[in-house]
Amino acid sequence: MNITDVGHLTSDNDDGDDKMIKALKREGKPFTFEAMQEIARKYETAFTEDLKALNIELPDAMPRASDNIAEDIEIVQKLLEKGSAYKTSDGIYFDTSKFPSYGTRGGFKLGDLREGARIAINAEKKNPRDFSLWKFSSTDLGWDFPPYGKGFPGWHIECSAMSRKFLGQPFDIHTGGIDHIPTHHQNEIAQSEAAYDTPLANFWLHNEFVNMGDTKMAKSGENFITLQTLKDEGIHSLAYRYFLLLAKYSTPIKYVGLPVLLGAGLQSLRREICELPEGGRINQSYKDRFLDAINDDLNTAVGLSVLFAVRDDLKISPEEKRATILDFDKVLGLELDKRDLITSDKPIPEAIKKLATAREDARKVKDFKKSDELRDQIQKEGYEVMDTDFGPIIRKKL
Ligand SMILES: [Zn+2]
């Protein structure tokens, strides 16, 4: 896991502005290296916080691109020496015609790329798919790459350089979103293999998207939600983790407000497990089934179904259930040994809670006219009540 705090263009296809330069303009900051670092650190901190909230283990090293420029230059130099790269007026490019399997790796077909779309933008490129390894700087910012000039590394080269330095080449597993298959990962493979005549990684794992209803959640745009958006809606980050684990990582999933219900589901599961007595043994046959699922390309959906099978199995003791499920949780990371899931940073106001309780009471005596009135009142205050199998849930209206 690395932090590309420089040289990342707005588009994967090497066009558009440098993301950092764009951020400086957006935030009205001066064009200095310090201001750039400040912005990068802000997002790096937010990212690390989100990882922690999702109970994702932090890697031993999370290198920053800005600390590893010499390694980028080393690869570019090597590619120039081998004749796999060339210089134009705005940067140094990888010559894709020198890498015959370009764009066909990992089951990808070159025909899927939009052909010719970039020719008009950069007439100096030898082939439309050639990509930049180094971009010359149009401001005072940048690093020296003698004798070629001051500039920034391309995004793809940073990933190749840092992974080689910290993991070795080839390293075992490279992960990323499916959107990285057509460009970023093809480019990484091409430049790393062309420079060192050895594969970059042994396996490539690509995760599918979380879709907002029927539309894809874009990296920018109105339907983009962050972990903070969920928290503001009273959805616990681990409920979101639970939601993600219910489908295998390589399966697209739809986000349709479901995590609210899953929060209730996770809460109920936690309570159930916490009420089981301690001191049991791990059930080996269930453990084998769970590991088979996880070892089968991280099939967490099947893994969770094994967990539910343990929970519902009348033949094993409550102690054994608890021990076995908490053993699975070392992988799932849902903190099932904690009883209560606090679903919101912002507590629901007491007045709203009272209205909800009154509504519950009205429902119990089947006074639906009154319960509907109370529901309307709650909605007017900007909250809503959802009736679930686990009882009513109050949340801020979306
Ligand atoms: Zn990479």
Short mmCIF file of C-alpha atoms and ligand atoms in Angstrom, two decimals:
data_model
loop_
_atom_site.label_atom_id
_atom_site.label_comp_id
_atom_site.label_asym_id
_atom_site.label_seq_id
_atom_site.Cartn_x
_atom_site.Cartn_y
_atom_site.Cartn_z
CA MET A 1 0.00 0.00 0.00
CA ASN A 2 1.58 3.26 -1.06
CA ILE A 3 0.72 6.92 -1.01
CA THR A 4 1.01 8.56 -4.42
CA ASP A 5 1.48 12.08 -3.10
CA VAL A 6 2.97 13.41 -6.34
CA GLY A 7 2.64 12.93 -10.06
CA HIS A 8 -0.85 11.52 -10.11
CA LEU A 9 -2.80 12.78 -13.10
CA THR A 10 -6.56 13.26 -13.01
CA SER A 11 -7.09 10.59 -15.62
CA ASP A 12 -5.64 7.09 -15.65
CA ASN A 13 -4.83 7.74 -19.29
CA ASP A 14 -2.13 10.29 -18.52
CA ASP A 15 -4.06 13.35 -19.49
CA GLY A 16 -5.56 16.11 -17.39
CA ASP A 17 -3.76 18.02 -14.66
CA ASP A 18 -1.56 16.69 -11.97
CA LYS A 19 -3.93 15.90 -9.08
CA MET A 20 -1.76 17.72 -6.58
CA ILE A 21 -1.52 20.88 -8.72
CA LYS A 22 -5.28 20.75 -9.12
CA ALA A 23 -5.73 20.44 -5.35
CA LEU A 24 -3.45 23.45 -4.76
CA LYS A 25 -5.63 25.51 -7.11
CA ARG A 26 -8.85 24.23 -5.51
CA GLU A 27 -7.74 24.98 -1.97
CA GLY A 28 -6.22 28.33 -2.92
CA LYS A 29 -2.76 27.28 -1.69
CA PRO A 30 0.56 28.65 -2.99
CA PHE A 31 2.46 26.59 -5.54
CA THR A 32 5.11 25.39 -3.13
CA PHE A 33 6.37 21.97 -2.27
CA GLU A 34 5.37 22.52 1.37
CA ALA A 35 1.76 23.34 0.47
CA MET A 36 1.63 20.26 -1.72
CA GLN A 37 2.92 18.08 1.10
CA GLU A 38 0.41 19.62 3.48
CA ILE A 39 -2.52 18.66 1.23
CA ALA A 40 -1.13 15.18 0.69
CA ARG A 41 -0.73 14.62 4.45
CA LYS A 42 -4.30 15.74 5.06
CA TYR A 43 -5.68 13.02 2.78
CA GLU A 44 -3.14 10.48 3.96
CA THR A 45 -4.34 11.00 7.55
CA ALA A 46 -8.00 10.73 6.52
CA PHE A 47 -7.21 7.54 4.60
CA THR A 48 -5.35 5.98 7.55
CA GLU A 49 -8.22 6.88 9.88
CA ASP A 50 -10.68 5.15 7.54
CA LEU A 51 -8.51 2.03 7.42
CA LYS A 52 -8.50 1.89 11.21
CA ALA A 53 -12.27 2.47 11.41
CA LEU A 54 -12.82 -0.43 9.01
CA ASN A 55 -10.55 -2.62 11.16
CA ILE A 56 -8.08 -3.06 8.31
CA GLU A 57 -4.59 -3.92 9.53
CA LEU A 58 -2.09 -1.25 8.61
CA PRO A 59 0.83 -2.45 6.50
CA ASP A 60 4.38 -2.54 7.95
CA ALA A 61 5.35 0.20 5.52
CA MET A 62 3.21 2.72 3.68
CA PRO A 63 5.80 4.46 1.50
CA ARG A 64 5.19 7.86 -0.04
CA ALA A 65 5.97 8.49 -3.69
CA SER A 66 7.71 11.76 -2.80
CA ASP A 67 10.27 9.84 -0.69
CA ASN A 68 11.11 7.43 -3.50
CA ILE A 69 11.78 9.56 -6.57
CA ALA A 70 15.31 8.20 -7.07
CA GLU A 71 13.82 4.73 -7.57
CA ASP A 72 11.47 6.08 -10.27
CA ILE A 73 14.36 7.72 -12.06
CA GLU A 74 16.32 4.47 -11.91
CA ILE A 75 13.59 2.56 -13.82
CA VAL A 76 13.07 5.34 -16.37
CA GLN A 77 16.84 5.49 -16.93
CA LYS A 78 16.92 1.75 -17.47
CA LEU A 79 14.04 1.90 -19.97
CA LEU A 80 15.77 4.72 -21.89
CA GLU A 81 19.00 2.68 -22.04
CA LYS A 82 17.12 -0.37 -23.31
CA GLY A 83 15.34 1.67 -25.99
CA SER A 84 11.91 1.08 -24.43
CA ALA A 85 11.37 4.78 -23.69
CA TYR A 86 11.80 8.07 -25.54
CA LYS A 87 11.74 11.78 -24.83
CA THR A 88 9.23 14.32 -26.17
CA SER A 89 8.86 18.02 -25.43
CA ASP A 90 6.61 17.38 -22.42
CA GLY A 91 8.07 14.25 -20.91
CA ILE A 92 9.51 10.77 -21.24
CA TYR A 93 7.23 8.06 -22.62
CA PHE A 94 7.14 4.29 -22.64
CA ASP A 95 7.23 2.88 -26.16
CA THR A 96 4.46 0.25 -26.11
CA SER A 97 5.53 -1.09 -29.51
CA LYS A 98 8.65 -2.45 -27.78
CA PHE A 99 6.56 -4.60 -25.45
CA PRO A 100 4.67 -7.08 -27.67
CA SER A 101 2.27 -8.35 -25.00
CA TYR A 102 1.26 -4.79 -24.04
CA GLY A 103 -2.39 -4.49 -23.07
CA THR A 104 -3.15 -8.22 -23.17
CA ARG A 105 -2.25 -9.26 -19.65
CA GLY A 106 -4.46 -10.70 -16.95
CA GLY A 107 -7.08 -11.85 -19.45
CA PHE A 108 -7.47 -8.34 -20.83
CA LYS A 109 -7.89 -7.75 -24.56
CA LEU A 110 -6.26 -4.77 -26.19
CA GLY A 111 -9.35 -4.12 -28.34
CA ASP A 112 -11.11 -2.93 -25.22
CA LEU A 113 -9.01 0.25 -25.16
CA ARG A 114 -10.35 3.32 -26.90
CA GLU A 115 -8.07 3.46 -29.88
CA GLY A 116 -6.67 6.72 -31.16
CA ALA A 117 -8.40 8.89 -28.60
CA ARG A 118 -5.10 10.41 -27.49
CA ILE A 119 -3.37 11.01 -30.81
CA ALA A 120 -4.71 14.52 -31.20
CA ILE A 121 -3.71 15.42 -27.65
CA ASN A 122 -0.09 14.48 -28.04
CA ALA A 123 1.20 14.29 -31.59
CA GLU A 124 4.71 13.53 -30.37
CA LYS A 125 3.72 10.14 -29.04
CA LYS A 126 4.92 7.30 -31.27
CA ASN A 127 1.92 5.09 -30.49
CA PRO A 128 -1.44 6.20 -29.12
CA ARG A 129 -1.11 3.93 -26.10
CA ASP A 130 2.36 5.10 -25.08
CA PHE A 131 2.23 6.48 -21.57
CA SER A 132 4.30 8.96 -19.62
CA LEU A 133 7.03 7.80 -17.27
CA TRP A 134 8.16 11.31 -16.42
CA LYS A 135 6.36 14.63 -16.99
CA PHE A 136 8.35 17.83 -17.34
CA SER A 137 7.22 20.49 -14.92
CA SER A 138 5.41 23.62 -16.11
CA THR A 139 5.95 25.29 -12.71
CA ASP A 140 8.94 25.59 -10.38
CA LEU A 141 7.83 22.44 -8.63
CA GLY A 142 9.40 19.11 -9.34
CA TRP A 143 12.53 16.99 -9.07
CA ASP A 144 15.69 17.11 -11.15
CA PHE A 145 16.25 14.31 -13.60
CA PRO A 146 19.53 15.22 -15.27
CA PRO A 147 20.07 15.69 -18.12
CA TYR A 148 16.39 15.58 -19.09
CA GLY A 149 14.91 18.23 -16.83
CA LYS A 150 12.83 19.02 -13.81
CA GLY A 151 9.54 17.19 -13.48
CA PHE A 152 7.32 14.62 -11.85
CA PRO A 153 7.20 10.86 -12.08
CA GLY A 154 4.17 9.34 -13.79
CA TRP A 155 1.69 7.60 -11.52
CA HIS A 156 2.33 4.15 -12.98
CA ILE A 157 6.10 4.32 -12.47
CA GLU A 158 5.70 5.20 -8.79
CA CYS A 159 3.78 2.03 -8.15
CA SER A 160 6.35 -0.11 -10.00
CA ALA A 161 9.27 1.54 -8.19
CA MET A 162 7.90 1.37 -4.66
CA SER A 163 6.64 -2.20 -4.92
CA ARG A 164 10.02 -3.33 -6.30
CA LYS A 165 11.86 -1.54 -3.50
CA PHE A 166 9.69 -2.67 -0.59
CA LEU A 167 8.46 -6.09 -1.76
CA GLY A 168 10.99 -7.21 -4.36
CA GLN A 169 10.29 -8.29 -7.93
CA PRO A 170 8.39 -10.44 -8.49
CA PHE A 171 6.28 -10.00 -5.37
CA ASP A 172 3.36 -12.25 -4.61
CA ILE A 173 0.00 -10.49 -4.90
CA HIS A 174 -0.88 -7.14 -6.48
CA THR A 175 -4.35 -5.85 -5.67
CA GLY A 176 -6.47 -3.05 -7.10
CA GLY A 177 -9.88 -2.15 -8.44
CA ILE A 178 -11.14 -3.59 -11.74
CA ASP A 179 -10.88 -0.07 -13.17
CA HIS A 180 -7.09 -0.48 -13.03
CA ILE A 181 -7.03 -3.45 -15.40
CA PRO A 182 -7.14 -1.65 -18.77
CA THR A 183 -4.54 1.05 -18.13
CA HIS A 184 -2.72 1.30 -14.82
CA HIS A 185 -1.91 -2.37 -14.39
CA GLN A 186 -1.08 -2.92 -18.06
CA ASN A 187 1.36 -0.03 -17.81
CA GLU A 188 2.90 -1.22 -14.57
CA ILE A 189 3.47 -4.69 -15.99
CA ALA A 190 4.95 -3.34 -19.23
CA GLN A 191 7.45 -0.95 -17.66
CA SER A 192 8.57 -3.29 -14.84
CA GLU A 193 9.02 -6.32 -17.08
CA ALA A 194 10.68 -4.33 -19.84
CA ALA A 195 13.16 -2.81 -17.37
CA TYR A 196 14.09 -5.95 -15.43
CA ASP A 197 13.04 -8.91 -17.61
CA THR A 198 11.15 -10.50 -14.75
CA PRO A 199 7.43 -10.47 -13.85
CA LEU A 200 6.22 -7.73 -11.49
CA ALA A 201 3.78 -9.86 -9.45
CA ASN A 202 2.67 -13.49 -9.40
CA PHE A 203 -1.04 -12.83 -8.88
CA TRP A 204 -3.38 -9.93 -9.56
CA LEU A 205 -6.52 -9.53 -7.47
CA HIS A 206 -9.12 -7.04 -8.66
CA ASN A 207 -12.03 -5.95 -6.57
CA GLU A 208 -15.37 -5.06 -8.10
CA PHE A 209 -17.25 -1.83 -7.46
CA VAL A 210 -19.82 -0.90 -4.88
CA ASN A 211 -22.70 0.42 -6.97
CA MET A 212 -25.14 3.07 -5.87
CA GLY A 213 -28.43 1.49 -6.86
CA ASP A 214 -27.99 0.87 -10.57
CA THR A 215 -25.20 3.36 -11.18
CA LYS A 216 -21.52 2.95 -10.56
CA MET A 217 -20.07 4.94 -7.68
CA ALA A 218 -17.70 7.27 -9.49
CA LYS A 219 -14.47 8.62 -8.02
CA SER A 220 -16.09 12.01 -8.18
CA GLY A 221 -19.68 13.00 -8.59
CA GLU A 222 -22.89 13.29 -6.66
CA ASN A 223 -23.40 9.66 -5.81
CA PHE A 224 -19.99 9.42 -4.19
CA ILE A 225 -20.12 8.50 -0.54
CA THR A 226 -17.31 8.29 1.96
CA LEU A 227 -17.03 6.48 5.25
CA GLN A 228 -17.81 9.81 6.92
CA THR A 229 -21.08 10.01 4.94
CA LEU A 230 -22.05 6.66 6.43
CA LYS A 231 -21.07 7.73 9.93
CA ASP A 232 -23.15 10.89 9.56
CA GLU A 233 -26.09 8.66 8.68
CA GLY A 234 -25.58 6.64 11.83
CA ILE A 235 -24.06 3.64 10.08
CA HIS A 236 -21.15 2.04 11.93
CA SER A 237 -18.04 1.49 9.85
CA LEU A 238 -17.96 -2.18 10.88
CA ALA A 239 -21.56 -2.57 9.67
CA TYR A 240 -20.23 -1.41 6.30
CA ARG A 241 -17.40 -3.94 6.58
CA TYR A 242 -19.98 -6.64 7.32
CA PHE A 243 -21.95 -5.50 4.26
CA LEU A 244 -18.83 -5.82 2.08
CA LEU A 245 -17.91 -9.26 3.44
CA LEU A 246 -21.34 -10.68 2.56
CA ALA A 247 -20.24 -10.71 -1.08
CA LYS A 248 -16.94 -11.96 -2.45
CA TYR A 249 -14.60 -9.07 -3.27
CA SER A 250 -14.73 -9.81 -6.99
CA THR A 251 -18.55 -9.58 -7.13
CA PRO A 252 -20.18 -6.20 -7.79
CA ILE A 253 -22.53 -5.15 -5.00
CA LYS A 254 -25.32 -2.64 -4.71
CA TYR A 255 -25.41 -0.11 -1.93
CA VAL A 256 -29.06 0.64 -1.28
CA GLY A 257 -29.16 1.78 2.31
CA LEU A 258 -28.73 -1.83 3.33
CA PRO A 259 -25.92 -1.21 5.84
CA VAL A 260 -28.46 0.31 8.25
CA LEU A 261 -30.19 -3.05 8.49
CA LEU A 262 -26.88 -4.84 8.59
CA GLY A 263 -25.87 -2.66 11.51
CA ALA A 264 -28.85 -4.05 13.36
CA GLY A 265 -27.96 -7.56 12.15
CA LEU A 266 -24.37 -7.20 13.30
CA GLN A 267 -25.51 -5.82 16.64
CA SER A 268 -27.81 -8.78 17.17
CA LEU A 269 -25.08 -11.26 16.13
CA ARG A 270 -22.63 -9.69 18.55
CA ARG A 271 -25.06 -9.88 21.45
CA GLU A 272 -25.88 -13.49 20.67
CA ILE A 273 -22.21 -14.44 20.68
CA CYS A 274 -21.37 -12.43 23.79
CA GLU A 275 -24.07 -14.29 25.67
CA LEU A 276 -22.46 -17.66 24.89
CA PRO A 277 -20.24 -19.02 27.68
CA GLU A 278 -16.45 -18.98 27.36
CA GLY A 279 -14.04 -21.89 27.68
CA GLY A 280 -14.91 -24.05 24.68
CA ARG A 281 -12.74 -25.61 22.01
CA ILE A 282 -12.62 -24.66 18.34
CA ASN A 283 -14.65 -27.08 16.21
CA GLN A 284 -12.09 -28.43 13.75
CA SER A 285 -14.47 -29.56 11.03
CA TYR A 286 -16.14 -26.12 10.86
CA LYS A 287 -12.73 -24.45 11.00
CA ASP A 288 -11.65 -26.51 7.97
CA ARG A 289 -14.79 -25.47 6.09
CA PHE A 290 -14.21 -21.82 6.93
CA LEU A 291 -10.57 -21.95 5.85
CA ASP A 292 -11.51 -23.71 2.61
CA ALA A 293 -13.83 -20.80 1.80
CA ILE A 294 -11.30 -18.10 2.69
CA ASN A 295 -8.48 -19.89 0.87
CA ASP A 296 -10.68 -20.16 -2.21
CA ASP A 297 -9.85 -16.68 -3.51
CA LEU A 298 -11.08 -15.01 -0.30
CA ASN A 299 -14.66 -16.17 -0.51
CA THR A 300 -15.96 -14.28 2.52
CA ALA A 301 -19.59 -14.85 1.46
CA VAL A 302 -19.19 -18.61 1.95
CA GLY A 303 -17.06 -17.98 5.06
CA LEU A 304 -19.92 -16.07 6.66
CA SER A 305 -22.38 -18.81 5.73
CA VAL A 306 -20.16 -21.26 7.65
CA LEU A 307 -20.30 -18.89 10.63
CA PHE A 308 -24.11 -18.92 10.52
CA ALA A 309 -24.09 -22.71 10.24
CA VAL A 310 -22.02 -22.88 13.46
CA ARG A 311 -24.42 -20.49 15.19
CA ASP A 312 -27.46 -22.55 14.15
CA ASP A 313 -25.96 -25.99 14.81
CA LEU A 314 -27.85 -27.59 17.70
CA LYS A 315 -25.32 -30.40 18.04
CA ILE A 316 -22.38 -28.33 19.23
CA SER A 317 -22.10 -26.81 22.68
CA PRO A 318 -22.54 -23.06 23.30
CA GLU A 319 -18.90 -22.88 24.50
CA GLU A 320 -17.69 -24.48 21.27
CA LYS A 321 -19.85 -22.11 19.21
CA ARG A 322 -18.34 -19.10 20.85
CA ALA A 323 -14.74 -20.30 20.50
CA THR A 324 -15.23 -21.30 16.86
CA ILE A 325 -16.98 -18.10 15.79
CA LEU A 326 -14.44 -15.88 17.55
CA ASP A 327 -11.69 -17.83 15.79
CA PHE A 328 -13.33 -17.00 12.41
CA ASP A 329 -13.51 -13.38 13.52
CA LYS A 330 -9.69 -13.20 13.46
CA VAL A 331 -10.18 -13.14 9.69
CA LEU A 332 -13.52 -11.32 9.49
CA GLY A 333 -12.55 -8.51 11.87
CA LEU A 334 -16.10 -7.72 12.97
CA GLU A 335 -15.14 -7.52 16.66
CA LEU A 336 -17.78 -10.10 17.55
CA ASP A 337 -16.48 -10.28 21.12
CA LYS A 338 -17.75 -6.74 21.71
CA ARG A 339 -21.34 -6.61 22.77
CA ASP A 340 -22.52 -3.21 21.66
CA LEU A 341 -22.17 -1.54 18.32
CA ILE A 342 -22.38 2.20 18.76
CA THR A 343 -24.05 3.16 15.51
CA SER A 344 -23.60 6.88 15.52
CA ASP A 345 -21.10 9.53 16.58
CA LYS A 346 -24.01 11.92 16.89
CA PRO A 347 -26.50 10.58 19.42
CA ILE A 348 -30.19 10.60 18.54
CA PRO A 349 -31.83 13.48 20.50
CA GLU A 350 -33.83 12.45 23.58
CA ALA A 351 -37.01 14.09 22.22
CA ILE A 352 -36.84 11.90 19.10
CA LYS A 353 -36.22 8.78 21.20
CA LYS A 354 -39.33 9.62 23.28
CA LEU A 355 -41.46 9.99 20.14
CA ALA A 356 -40.18 6.63 18.89
CA THR A 357 -40.99 4.94 22.21
CA ALA A 358 -44.49 6.48 22.18
CA ARG A 359 -44.94 5.19 18.64
CA GLU A 360 -43.87 1.70 19.75
CA ASP A 361 -46.39 1.82 22.59
CA ALA A 362 -49.15 2.90 20.17
CA ARG A 363 -48.26 0.03 17.84
CA LYS A 364 -48.38 -2.47 20.70
CA VAL A 365 -52.01 -1.54 21.42
CA LYS A 366 -52.70 -1.46 17.66
CA ASP A 367 -53.46 2.27 17.63
CA PHE A 368 -52.09 2.70 14.11
CA LYS A 369 -53.58 6.14 13.60
CA LYS A 370 -51.55 7.45 16.51
CA SER A 371 -48.41 5.53 15.54
CA ASP A 372 -48.60 6.97 12.00
CA GLU A 373 -48.98 10.48 13.40
CA LEU A 374 -45.94 9.98 15.59
CA ARG A 375 -43.96 8.63 12.63
CA ASP A 376 -44.85 11.77 10.64
CA GLN A 377 -43.75 13.93 13.53
CA ILE A 378 -40.41 12.11 13.75
CA GLN A 379 -39.92 12.61 10.01
CA LYS A 380 -40.67 16.30 10.28
CA GLU A 381 -37.82 16.55 12.78
CA GLY A 382 -35.49 15.05 10.20
CA TYR A 383 -35.35 11.47 11.50
CA GLU A 384 -36.96 8.23 10.49
CA VAL A 385 -37.89 4.98 12.16
CA MET A 386 -37.34 1.67 10.46
CA ASP A 387 -39.02 -1.46 11.76
CA THR A 388 -36.72 -4.45 11.58
CA ASP A 389 -36.66 -8.00 12.93
CA PHE A 390 -34.43 -6.62 15.66
CA GLY A 391 -36.82 -3.89 16.72
CA PRO A 392 -37.16 -0.30 15.53
CA ILE A 393 -34.09 1.65 14.45
CA ILE A 394 -34.02 5.44 14.50
CA ARG A 395 -31.72 7.25 12.13
CA LYS A 396 -31.21 10.65 10.62
CA LYS A 397 -33.14 10.98 7.34
CA LEU A 398 -30.95 10.58 4.25
ZN ZN B 1 0.87 -1.23 -8.48
#
